Coordinates of C-alpha atoms in Angstrom, one line a residue:
M955 CA -25.1 -6.3 43.7
L956 CA -27.2 -9.2 42.5
Y957 CA -30.2 -6.9 42.0
K958 CA -28.1 -4.7 39.6
I959 CA -27.0 -7.7 37.6
I960 CA -30.5 -9.0 37.2
S961 CA -31.8 -5.5 36.2
Y962 CA -29.0 -5.2 33.7
L963 CA -29.9 -8.6 32.1
M964 CA -33.5 -7.7 32.0
M965 CA -32.8 -4.4 30.2
S966 CA -30.5 -6.2 27.7
K967 CA -33.2 -8.7 27.1
S968 CA -35.8 -6.1 26.4
K969 CA -33.6 -4.2 24.0
K970 CA -34.8 -4.7 20.5
R971 CA -32.8 -4.3 17.2
S972 CA -33.8 -1.9 14.5
Y973 CA -33.8 -2.3 10.8
S974 CA -31.4 -0.4 8.5
D975 CA -31.9 0.2 4.8
E976 CA -28.4 -1.2 4.3
Y977 CA -29.7 -4.7 5.1
M978 CA -31.5 -4.7 1.7
K979 CA -28.2 -5.8 0.1
Y980 CA -28.7 -9.1 2.0
G981 CA -32.2 -9.5 0.5
F982 CA -34.1 -8.4 3.7
T983 CA -36.9 -6.0 4.3
Y984 CA -38.8 -5.8 7.6
M985 CA -42.3 -6.1 9.0
L986 CA -43.6 -4.5 12.2
K987 CA -45.5 -6.4 14.8
E988 CA -46.3 -4.5 18.0
T989 CA -43.6 -1.9 17.3
I990 CA -41.0 -4.7 17.0
C991 CA -39.1 -5.2 13.7
Y992 CA -38.8 -8.6 12.2
P993 CA -36.5 -9.2 9.1
Q994 CA -38.3 -10.8 6.1
C995 CA -36.5 -12.3 3.1
V996 CA -37.7 -10.8 -0.2
I997 CA -36.8 -14.0 -2.0
C998 CA -38.4 -16.8 0.1
Y999 CA -40.5 -14.5 2.3
K1000 CA -39.4 -16.2 5.5
V1001 CA -39.6 -14.0 8.6
L1002 CA -36.8 -14.3 11.1
G1003 CA -36.6 -13.2 14.8
N1004 CA -35.7 -9.8 15.9
D1005 CA -32.3 -11.0 17.2
S1006 CA -31.4 -11.9 13.5
I1007 CA -31.3 -8.2 12.5
K1008 CA -27.6 -8.1 12.2
P1009 CA -25.5 -8.3 9.0
S1010 CA -23.8 -11.6 10.0
K1011 CA -27.1 -13.5 10.5
L1012 CA -28.7 -12.0 7.4
A1013 CA -25.7 -12.9 5.3
I1014 CA -25.9 -16.5 6.7
H1015 CA -29.5 -16.8 5.5
L1016 CA -28.6 -15.4 2.0
N1017 CA -25.5 -17.7 1.6
K1018 CA -27.3 -20.8 2.9
C1019 CA -30.7 -20.5 1.3
H1020 CA -30.0 -18.5 -1.8
P1021 CA -26.3 -19.0 -2.7
D1022 CA -26.9 -18.2 -6.4
L1023 CA -28.0 -14.7 -5.5
R1024 CA -24.9 -13.7 -3.4
T1025 CA -23.5 -11.5 -6.1
K1026 CA -26.7 -9.6 -6.7
D1027 CA -26.8 -5.9 -5.8
S1028 CA -29.3 -4.0 -3.8
D1029 CA -31.3 -2.9 -6.9
F1030 CA -32.1 -6.6 -7.6
F1031 CA -33.5 -7.1 -4.1
K1032 CA -35.4 -3.9 -4.2
R1033 CA -37.2 -5.2 -7.3
K1034 CA -38.0 -8.4 -5.4
F1035 CA -39.3 -6.2 -2.6
E1036 CA -41.7 -4.5 -4.9
S1037 CA -43.2 -7.9 -5.8
L1038 CA -43.4 -8.7 -2.1
K1039 CA -45.4 -5.5 -1.4
R1040 CA -48.0 -6.6 -3.9
C1041 CA -48.5 -10.0 -2.2
K1042 CA -51.1 -10.6 0.5
L1043 CA -49.7 -11.5 4.0
D1044 CA -51.3 -13.2 6.9
K1045 CA -51.0 -12.1 10.5
T1046 CA -47.5 -13.5 10.9
G1047 CA -46.3 -11.8 7.7
I1048 CA -45.8 -15.0 5.9
I1049 CA -47.5 -15.4 2.5
H1050 CA -50.3 -17.9 2.2
Q1051 CA -47.9 -20.6 1.2
S1052 CA -50.4 -23.1 -0.1
Q1053 CA -52.0 -20.5 -2.4
Q1054 CA -48.5 -19.3 -3.6
N1055 CA -47.5 -22.9 -4.4
I1056 CA -50.7 -23.4 -6.4
V1057 CA -50.2 -20.3 -8.5
D1058 CA -46.5 -21.2 -8.9
A1059 CA -47.5 -24.6 -10.2
S1060 CA -50.0 -23.0 -12.6
Y1061 CA -47.1 -21.1 -14.2
K1062 CA -44.4 -23.8 -14.2
V1063 CA -46.5 -26.6 -15.7
P1064 CA -47.5 -24.4 -18.7
Y1065 CA -43.9 -23.3 -19.1
V1066 CA -42.7 -26.9 -19.4
I1067 CA -45.5 -27.6 -21.9
A1068 CA -44.4 -24.6 -24.0
Q1069 CA -40.8 -25.7 -23.8
K1070 CA -41.7 -29.2 -25.0
K1071 CA -43.9 -27.7 -27.8
K1072 CA -46.9 -29.6 -26.6
A1073 CA -50.7 -28.8 -26.8
H1074 CA -52.2 -26.6 -24.1
T1075 CA -54.8 -29.2 -23.3
L1076 CA -52.1 -31.6 -22.2
A1077 CA -52.1 -30.2 -18.6
E1078 CA -55.9 -30.8 -18.0
K1079 CA -56.3 -33.9 -20.0
V1080 CA -53.1 -35.8 -19.1
I1081 CA -50.9 -34.2 -16.4
L1082 CA -53.6 -33.6 -13.8
P1083 CA -55.2 -37.1 -14.1
C1084 CA -51.7 -38.7 -14.0
A1085 CA -50.7 -36.6 -10.9
K1086 CA -53.9 -37.7 -9.1
E1087 CA -53.2 -41.4 -9.9
I1088 CA -49.6 -41.1 -8.7
I1089 CA -50.6 -39.7 -5.2
L1090 CA -53.9 -41.8 -4.9
Y1091 CA -52.7 -44.3 -2.4
R1092 CA -50.1 -42.7 -0.3
Y1093 CA -50.7 -39.0 -0.5
T1094 CA -54.5 -38.8 -0.6
L1095 CA -54.5 -35.5 1.3
Y1096 CA -52.8 -33.8 -1.6
R1097 CA -55.6 -34.6 -4.1
S1098 CA -57.5 -31.5 -3.1
Y1099 CA -54.3 -29.4 -3.6
I1100 CA -54.0 -30.7 -7.2
D1101 CA -57.7 -30.0 -7.8
N1102 CA -57.1 -26.4 -7.0
I1103 CA -54.3 -25.9 -9.6
P1104 CA -55.8 -23.9 -12.5
L1105 CA -54.6 -25.7 -15.6
S1106 CA -57.5 -25.4 -18.1
N1107 CA -56.7 -24.8 -21.8
T1108 CA -57.4 -21.0 -21.5
T1109 CA -55.5 -20.7 -18.3
V1110 CA -52.4 -22.5 -19.8
K1111 CA -52.6 -20.1 -22.8
R1112 CA -52.8 -17.0 -20.5
R1113 CA -49.9 -18.3 -18.4
I1114 CA -47.7 -19.0 -21.4
T1115 CA -48.5 -15.4 -22.7
D1116 CA -47.5 -14.0 -19.3
I1117 CA -44.3 -16.0 -19.3
S1118 CA -43.5 -15.0 -22.8
S1119 CA -43.9 -11.3 -22.0
N1120 CA -41.7 -11.7 -18.9
I1121 CA -39.0 -13.4 -21.0
K1122 CA -39.1 -10.7 -23.6
E1123 CA -38.8 -8.0 -21.0
N1124 CA -35.8 -9.7 -19.4
V1125 CA -34.1 -10.1 -22.8
I1126 CA -34.7 -6.5 -23.7
N1127 CA -33.2 -5.5 -20.3
E1128 CA -30.2 -7.7 -20.9
I1129 CA -29.7 -6.0 -24.3
K1130 CA -30.0 -2.5 -22.7
D1131 CA -27.5 -3.5 -20.0
S1132 CA -25.0 -4.8 -22.6
P1133 CA -22.3 -2.5 -24.1
Y1134 CA -22.8 -4.0 -27.6
F1135 CA -25.2 -6.4 -29.3
S1136 CA -25.9 -8.0 -32.7
I1137 CA -29.0 -9.5 -34.3
Q1138 CA -29.9 -12.2 -36.8
L1139 CA -33.2 -12.0 -38.6
D1140 CA -34.9 -13.3 -41.8
E1141 CA -37.4 -10.4 -42.4
S1142 CA -37.6 -6.7 -41.7
T1143 CA -39.0 -5.6 -38.4
D1144 CA -39.1 -2.4 -36.4
F1145 CA -37.5 -4.1 -33.4
F1146 CA -35.5 -1.1 -32.2
N1147 CA -38.2 1.5 -32.0
D1148 CA -40.7 -1.0 -30.6
N1149 CA -38.4 -1.8 -27.7
K1150 CA -36.6 1.6 -27.4
L1151 CA -33.2 0.2 -28.1
Q1152 CA -30.3 2.4 -29.0
C1153 CA -28.9 1.5 -32.4
K1154 CA -25.5 3.0 -31.7
Y1155 CA -24.6 -0.2 -29.7
L1156 CA -25.5 -2.5 -32.6
L1157 CA -22.4 -4.1 -34.1
G1158 CA -23.7 -6.7 -36.5
I1159 CA -26.7 -7.9 -38.4
T1160 CA -26.9 -11.4 -39.9
T1161 CA -29.4 -12.4 -42.6
D1162 CA -30.0 -15.0 -45.2
G1163 CA -28.6 -12.7 -48.0
A1164 CA -31.9 -12.0 -49.7
P1165 CA -32.0 -8.7 -51.7
A1166 CA -34.5 -7.2 -49.3
M1167 CA -32.0 -7.7 -46.5
M1168 CA -28.6 -7.1 -48.2
G1169 CA -29.6 -4.7 -51.0
C1170 CA -27.1 -1.7 -51.3
K1171 CA -29.8 0.8 -52.1
S1172 CA -33.0 0.0 -50.2
G1173 CA -32.1 -3.2 -48.3
L1174 CA -32.4 -3.5 -44.5
K1175 CA -28.6 -3.5 -44.1
T1176 CA -28.3 -0.1 -45.8
R1177 CA -31.1 1.4 -43.7
I1178 CA -29.7 0.1 -40.5
K1179 CA -26.2 1.5 -41.3
E1180 CA -27.9 4.9 -41.6
I1181 CA -28.9 4.8 -37.9
A1182 CA -26.3 2.4 -36.5
P1183 CA -22.8 3.8 -37.3
N1184 CA -21.0 1.0 -35.6
V1185 CA -22.4 -1.8 -37.7
V1186 CA -19.5 -3.6 -39.5
G1187 CA -21.7 -4.6 -42.4
G1188 CA -24.3 -7.2 -43.1
V1189 CA -23.2 -10.8 -42.5
H1190 CA -24.5 -13.2 -45.1
C1191 CA -25.2 -16.5 -43.2
F1192 CA -22.3 -18.9 -43.6
I1193 CA -24.6 -21.9 -43.9
H1194 CA -26.7 -20.3 -46.6
R1195 CA -23.5 -19.4 -48.5
Q1196 CA -22.2 -22.9 -48.2
A1197 CA -25.5 -24.2 -49.7
L1198 CA -25.2 -21.8 -52.6
A1199 CA -21.5 -22.8 -53.2
T1200 CA -22.4 -26.5 -53.4
K1201 CA -25.4 -26.1 -55.7
I1202 CA -23.3 -27.6 -58.6
L1203 CA -23.5 -31.0 -56.8
P1204 CA -26.2 -33.4 -58.0
V1205 CA -27.8 -33.4 -54.5
Q1206 CA -28.0 -30.4 -52.3
W1207 CA -30.0 -31.2 -49.1
L1208 CA -28.4 -32.1 -45.8
S1209 CA -29.9 -35.6 -45.4
A1210 CA -28.8 -36.6 -48.9
G1211 CA -25.4 -37.8 -47.6
K1212 CA -27.0 -40.4 -45.3
F1213 CA -29.6 -41.3 -47.9
L1214 CA -26.9 -41.9 -50.6
E1215 CA -24.7 -43.8 -48.1
R1216 CA -27.6 -46.2 -47.3
L1217 CA -28.5 -46.6 -50.9
F1218 CA -24.9 -47.3 -51.9
K1219 CA -24.6 -50.0 -49.1
L1220 CA -27.9 -51.6 -50.4
R1221 CA -27.2 -51.1 -54.1
N1222 CA -27.3 -54.8 -54.9
E1223 CA -30.5 -55.4 -53.0
V1224 CA -32.1 -52.3 -54.5
K1225 CA -31.1 -53.5 -58.0
E1226 CA -32.6 -57.0 -57.3
F1227 CA -35.8 -55.4 -56.0
L1228 CA -36.1 -53.2 -59.1
C1229 CA -35.6 -56.2 -61.4
Q1230 CA -38.4 -58.1 -59.6
M1231 CA -40.7 -55.1 -60.0
K1232 CA -39.6 -54.8 -63.7
S1233 CA -38.9 -51.1 -63.1
G1234 CA -37.2 -49.0 -65.8
L1235 CA -34.9 -47.6 -63.0
V1236 CA -32.8 -50.7 -63.0
E1237 CA -31.1 -49.6 -66.2
Y1238 CA -29.3 -46.9 -64.2
F1239 CA -27.6 -49.5 -62.1
E1240 CA -26.2 -51.1 -65.3
F1241 CA -24.4 -48.0 -66.6
D1242 CA -20.7 -48.1 -67.0
N1243 CA -18.8 -47.0 -63.9
F1244 CA -22.1 -46.7 -62.0
E1245 CA -20.6 -48.2 -58.9
I1246 CA -17.5 -46.0 -59.0
T1247 CA -19.5 -42.8 -59.7
A1248 CA -22.0 -43.6 -56.9
A1249 CA -19.2 -44.3 -54.4
Y1250 CA -17.5 -40.9 -55.3
F1251 CA -20.7 -38.9 -54.8
V1252 CA -21.4 -40.6 -51.5
D1253 CA -18.0 -39.6 -50.3
I1254 CA -17.9 -36.0 -51.6
V1255 CA -21.5 -35.3 -50.3
G1256 CA -20.5 -36.8 -47.0
H1257 CA -17.6 -34.3 -46.7
F1258 CA -19.9 -31.4 -47.3
N1259 CA -22.5 -32.6 -44.9
K1260 CA -19.8 -32.8 -42.2
L1261 CA -18.9 -29.1 -43.0
N1262 CA -22.6 -28.1 -42.8
L1263 CA -22.9 -29.7 -39.3
Q1264 CA -19.8 -27.9 -38.1
L1265 CA -21.3 -24.6 -39.2
Q1266 CA -24.5 -25.2 -37.2
G1267 CA -24.9 -24.4 -33.5
K1268 CA -25.4 -21.4 -31.2
N1269 CA -21.9 -20.6 -29.8
A1270 CA -20.0 -19.6 -32.9
N1271 CA -18.6 -16.4 -34.4
V1272 CA -17.3 -15.1 -37.7
I1273 CA -13.7 -16.0 -36.8
T1274 CA -14.3 -19.7 -36.0
H1275 CA -16.5 -20.1 -39.1
S1276 CA -13.9 -18.4 -41.3
D1277 CA -11.3 -20.8 -40.0
K1278 CA -13.4 -23.8 -40.8
L1279 CA -14.1 -22.5 -44.3
K1280 CA -10.4 -21.8 -45.0
A1281 CA -9.5 -25.3 -43.7
F1282 CA -12.2 -26.9 -46.0
I1283 CA -11.0 -25.1 -49.1
E1284 CA -7.4 -26.2 -48.4
K1285 CA -8.8 -29.8 -48.1
L1286 CA -10.3 -29.5 -51.5
K1287 CA -7.0 -28.4 -52.9
L1288 CA -5.3 -31.3 -51.2
Y1289 CA -7.8 -33.8 -52.6
K1290 CA -6.9 -32.5 -56.2
T1291 CA -3.2 -33.2 -55.5
R1292 CA -4.0 -36.7 -54.2
I1293 CA -6.2 -37.7 -57.1
N1294 CA -3.5 -36.6 -59.5
N1295 CA -1.1 -38.9 -57.6
G1296 CA -3.7 -41.8 -57.6
N1297 CA -4.3 -41.5 -53.9
L1298 CA -8.0 -42.0 -52.9
I1299 CA -7.6 -42.3 -49.1
M1300 CA -10.0 -39.4 -48.5
F1301 CA -12.8 -41.1 -50.4
Q1302 CA -13.4 -44.3 -48.5
N1303 CA -16.2 -45.8 -50.5
L1304 CA -14.5 -45.0 -53.8
N1305 CA -11.2 -46.4 -52.5
S1306 CA -12.8 -49.7 -51.5
V1307 CA -14.5 -50.1 -54.9
I1308 CA -11.4 -49.3 -56.9
G1309 CA -9.1 -51.5 -54.8
N1310 CA -5.8 -52.0 -56.6
N1311 CA -7.2 -50.8 -59.9
M1312 CA -6.6 -47.4 -61.5
L1313 CA -9.3 -44.8 -61.5
P1314 CA -10.8 -44.5 -65.0
E1315 CA -9.3 -41.5 -66.8
V1316 CA -12.7 -40.1 -67.8
L1317 CA -13.9 -40.2 -64.2
K1318 CA -10.6 -38.8 -62.9
I1319 CA -11.0 -35.7 -65.2
E1320 CA -14.6 -35.3 -64.1
I1321 CA -13.7 -35.4 -60.4
L1322 CA -10.9 -32.9 -60.9
C1323 CA -13.2 -30.6 -62.8
L1324 CA -15.8 -30.8 -60.1
L1325 CA -13.2 -30.0 -57.4
D1326 CA -12.0 -27.0 -59.4
N1327 CA -15.5 -25.7 -59.7
L1328 CA -16.2 -26.2 -56.0
I1329 CA -13.0 -24.3 -55.1
N1330 CA -14.0 -21.4 -57.4
E1331 CA -17.6 -21.4 -56.0
F1332 CA -16.3 -21.2 -52.4
G1333 CA -14.0 -18.4 -53.4
N1334 CA -16.9 -16.5 -54.9
Y1335 CA -19.2 -16.9 -52.0
F1336 CA -16.6 -16.5 -49.3
P1337 CA -14.3 -13.8 -50.5
D1338 CA -13.9 -12.4 -47.0
V1339 CA -12.5 -15.5 -45.2
N1340 CA -8.9 -14.6 -46.0
L1341 CA -9.4 -10.9 -45.3
L1342 CA -10.2 -11.3 -41.6
S1343 CA -7.0 -11.3 -39.5
S1344 CA -7.8 -13.2 -36.4
E1345 CA -4.4 -13.4 -34.8
V1346 CA -4.6 -10.1 -33.0
I1347 CA -8.0 -11.2 -31.6
I1348 CA -7.3 -14.8 -30.6
S1349 CA -3.6 -14.5 -29.7
P1350 CA -2.9 -10.8 -28.9
F1351 CA 0.1 -11.5 -26.7
S1352 CA 2.0 -13.5 -29.4
C1353 CA 0.9 -11.4 -32.4
D1354 CA 3.3 -9.2 -34.3
V1355 CA 2.4 -5.6 -34.1
K1356 CA 2.8 -5.4 -38.0
N1357 CA -0.5 -7.4 -38.2
V1358 CA -2.4 -4.7 -36.4
N1359 CA -4.1 -1.7 -38.0
E1360 CA -1.7 1.3 -37.9
E1361 CA -4.0 3.5 -35.8
A1362 CA -4.1 0.8 -33.1
Q1363 CA -0.5 -0.2 -33.1
E1364 CA 0.7 2.0 -30.2
E1365 CA -2.2 0.9 -28.0
F1366 CA -1.6 -2.7 -29.0
I1367 CA 2.1 -2.5 -27.8
K1368 CA 0.8 -1.3 -24.4
L1369 CA -1.7 -4.1 -24.2
K1370 CA 1.0 -6.7 -25.2
N1371 CA 3.2 -5.6 -22.3
D1372 CA 0.4 -5.4 -19.8
T1373 CA 1.1 -8.3 -17.4
T1374 CA -2.3 -8.0 -15.6
A1375 CA -4.2 -8.2 -18.9
K1376 CA -2.1 -11.2 -20.0
D1377 CA -3.1 -13.0 -16.8
H1378 CA -6.7 -12.2 -17.4
F1379 CA -6.5 -13.5 -21.0
K1380 CA -5.3 -16.9 -19.7
I1381 CA -8.4 -17.5 -17.5
T1382 CA -11.2 -15.4 -19.2
P1383 CA -13.3 -16.4 -22.2
L1384 CA -12.3 -14.5 -25.3
N1385 CA -15.5 -12.4 -25.6
N1386 CA -15.4 -11.5 -21.9
F1387 CA -11.7 -10.6 -22.1
W1388 CA -12.2 -8.0 -24.9
L1389 CA -15.2 -6.6 -23.1
K1390 CA -13.1 -6.0 -20.0
M1391 CA -10.5 -4.3 -22.2
R1392 CA -12.9 -1.7 -23.6
N1393 CA -12.0 1.1 -21.3
S1394 CA -8.3 0.5 -21.1
Y1395 CA -7.7 -0.4 -24.8
P1396 CA -10.7 0.9 -26.8
L1397 CA -9.1 0.7 -30.3
C1398 CA -7.9 -2.9 -29.9
S1399 CA -11.1 -3.9 -28.1
A1400 CA -13.2 -2.4 -30.9
I1401 CA -11.3 -4.4 -33.6
A1402 CA -11.9 -7.6 -31.6
L1403 CA -15.6 -7.1 -30.7
K1404 CA -16.5 -6.1 -34.2
A1405 CA -15.4 -9.6 -35.2
L1406 CA -16.6 -11.6 -32.2
I1407 CA -20.1 -10.2 -31.5
P1408 CA -21.8 -10.5 -34.9
F1409 CA -23.6 -13.8 -35.5
S1410 CA -22.0 -15.8 -38.3
T1411 CA -25.2 -17.7 -39.2
S1412 CA -29.0 -17.3 -39.0
Y1413 CA -29.1 -20.7 -37.3
L1414 CA -31.4 -19.4 -34.5
C1415 CA -33.9 -18.2 -37.2
E1416 CA -33.9 -21.7 -38.8
A1417 CA -34.4 -23.2 -35.3
G1418 CA -37.4 -21.0 -35.0
F1419 CA -38.9 -22.3 -38.2
S1420 CA -38.3 -25.9 -37.0
A1421 CA -40.1 -25.0 -33.7
M1422 CA -43.0 -23.5 -35.6
L1423 CA -43.5 -26.7 -37.6
S1424 CA -43.5 -28.7 -34.3
I1425 CA -46.0 -26.3 -32.6
K1426 CA -48.3 -25.3 -35.4
T1427 CA -49.5 -28.7 -36.5
K1428 CA -52.6 -29.5 -38.6
K1429 CA -54.8 -29.8 -35.5
R1430 CA -53.4 -26.5 -34.0
N1431 CA -53.4 -24.4 -37.2
R1432 CA -55.3 -21.5 -35.6
L1433 CA -52.9 -21.2 -32.7
E1434 CA -51.1 -17.9 -32.2
I1435 CA -47.6 -19.3 -31.6
D1436 CA -45.5 -16.2 -30.8
A1437 CA -45.6 -16.9 -27.0
D1438 CA -45.0 -20.6 -27.4
I1439 CA -42.0 -20.2 -29.6
R1440 CA -40.4 -17.7 -27.3
C1441 CA -40.8 -20.0 -24.3
A1442 CA -39.5 -23.0 -26.4
L1443 CA -36.4 -21.3 -27.8
S1444 CA -35.3 -18.6 -25.3
K1445 CA -32.4 -19.4 -23.0
T1446 CA -33.5 -16.5 -20.7
K1447 CA -35.5 -17.9 -17.8
P1448 CA -38.7 -16.2 -16.7
D1449 CA -38.9 -14.6 -13.2
F1450 CA -41.7 -16.7 -11.6
Q1451 CA -41.6 -14.6 -8.4
I1452 CA -42.7 -11.5 -10.3
L1453 CA -45.3 -13.5 -12.3
I1454 CA -47.0 -15.0 -9.3
A1455 CA -46.9 -11.8 -7.2
G1456 CA -50.4 -10.5 -6.7
K1457 CA -52.1 -13.4 -8.5
Q1458 CA -55.0 -15.0 -6.9
C1459 CA -55.7 -18.7 -7.0
Q1460 CA -58.7 -20.0 -9.0
N1461 CA -59.7 -23.6 -9.1
S1462 CA -59.2 -25.7 -12.2
H1463 CA -62.3 -26.0 -14.3

């Protein structure tokens, strides 16, 4: 009896587990060693024992070591597996970890340099020497490791180019996987054909309003509408339109508000300085009502600067910007009423200068005339802010069916009485909610997405210009900056595992 038990235990012990293709969903492939399967993670490349070839143990490794990848599908892990196959393994099946870390560092350091818009020579001239000094006393053994990291000027440039290409590929794949997308640009480009994108999913195009972009005959907007039937129409950048509407002000640049505010606070000191310098500019400080007029311009320009800052930023859409513009125009109308009633509470500097006195009639008429002109200019440059009905998009479950387009009214009634959709609306971001409703309520969803997806400004383009000025300095005027700008501006992260796969380590020069 005892012999049978021992024999059974020995047979159980010698029984080995086999790999199944279904285990790829846990991020595991396998390697063979003496006809025995060992599961290997395609993310961290760790090899587990044969007894770990079971879904529960593989899932434990995924949840514990890679919790951010739990929701990924098998295709994602298969792509990682392709990278693994290109990597060199030692006899145990584990990647040469030290070499992998060196190559990994040779990518991540240049990526940080590009993100910070710094010179490519920074790694070899500053970062490496500093790293050696930091570990000099306590971690002397790691000095040789640092010496092996390839971070020469040319290597950093190549790495940034590789990272940029990877980011671009990831962005293009994200666009292809999206049901709809929109673009903002400041010049014509064959972006669609170059990247094999389908224009039928394009919903919006945002430009700075130049004739080459918005022209009704040969402009980019017209040409795109010929190949992209779902495009709502070209969006003229809200920030650019606001700048055009305020061109009747004596100062028109963003920093003018702060400059005028500081000048007004130091007006007496500036006047005294000009007197000492015997400058002819001092006569402007002696004009009648100079102090009152200066106080008013400081206040009104300050209001427009606040509006300009509100229109900037990445996470905005046509609806939110239209609401801000409508509110500002209403404020201008309110200011007119207050000035007629002698109330200057909205103009703090002017109110403090006037005190208990009355606003001079001449200046009162001038201010009212300027406010009238501003209201008219905003009406001319923003004729569409009152045409966009946002209630059906922002508050669909409290909106009256009369405010919905006739062809979508019956579908809207079904949506309004859909309890499940109502619950989703409470906990889901607006854009995501309408994307989820595409299949169930296509007409209502189309109305919402055509308003939510297009960019309201060309802010990202302007951010690109700012980045270019930081990167392409006088000392770096021959630098090809496309790769650096993409790394500095893109929110999409590179896939370093794919980048380092198959790369061989070369010592730093």
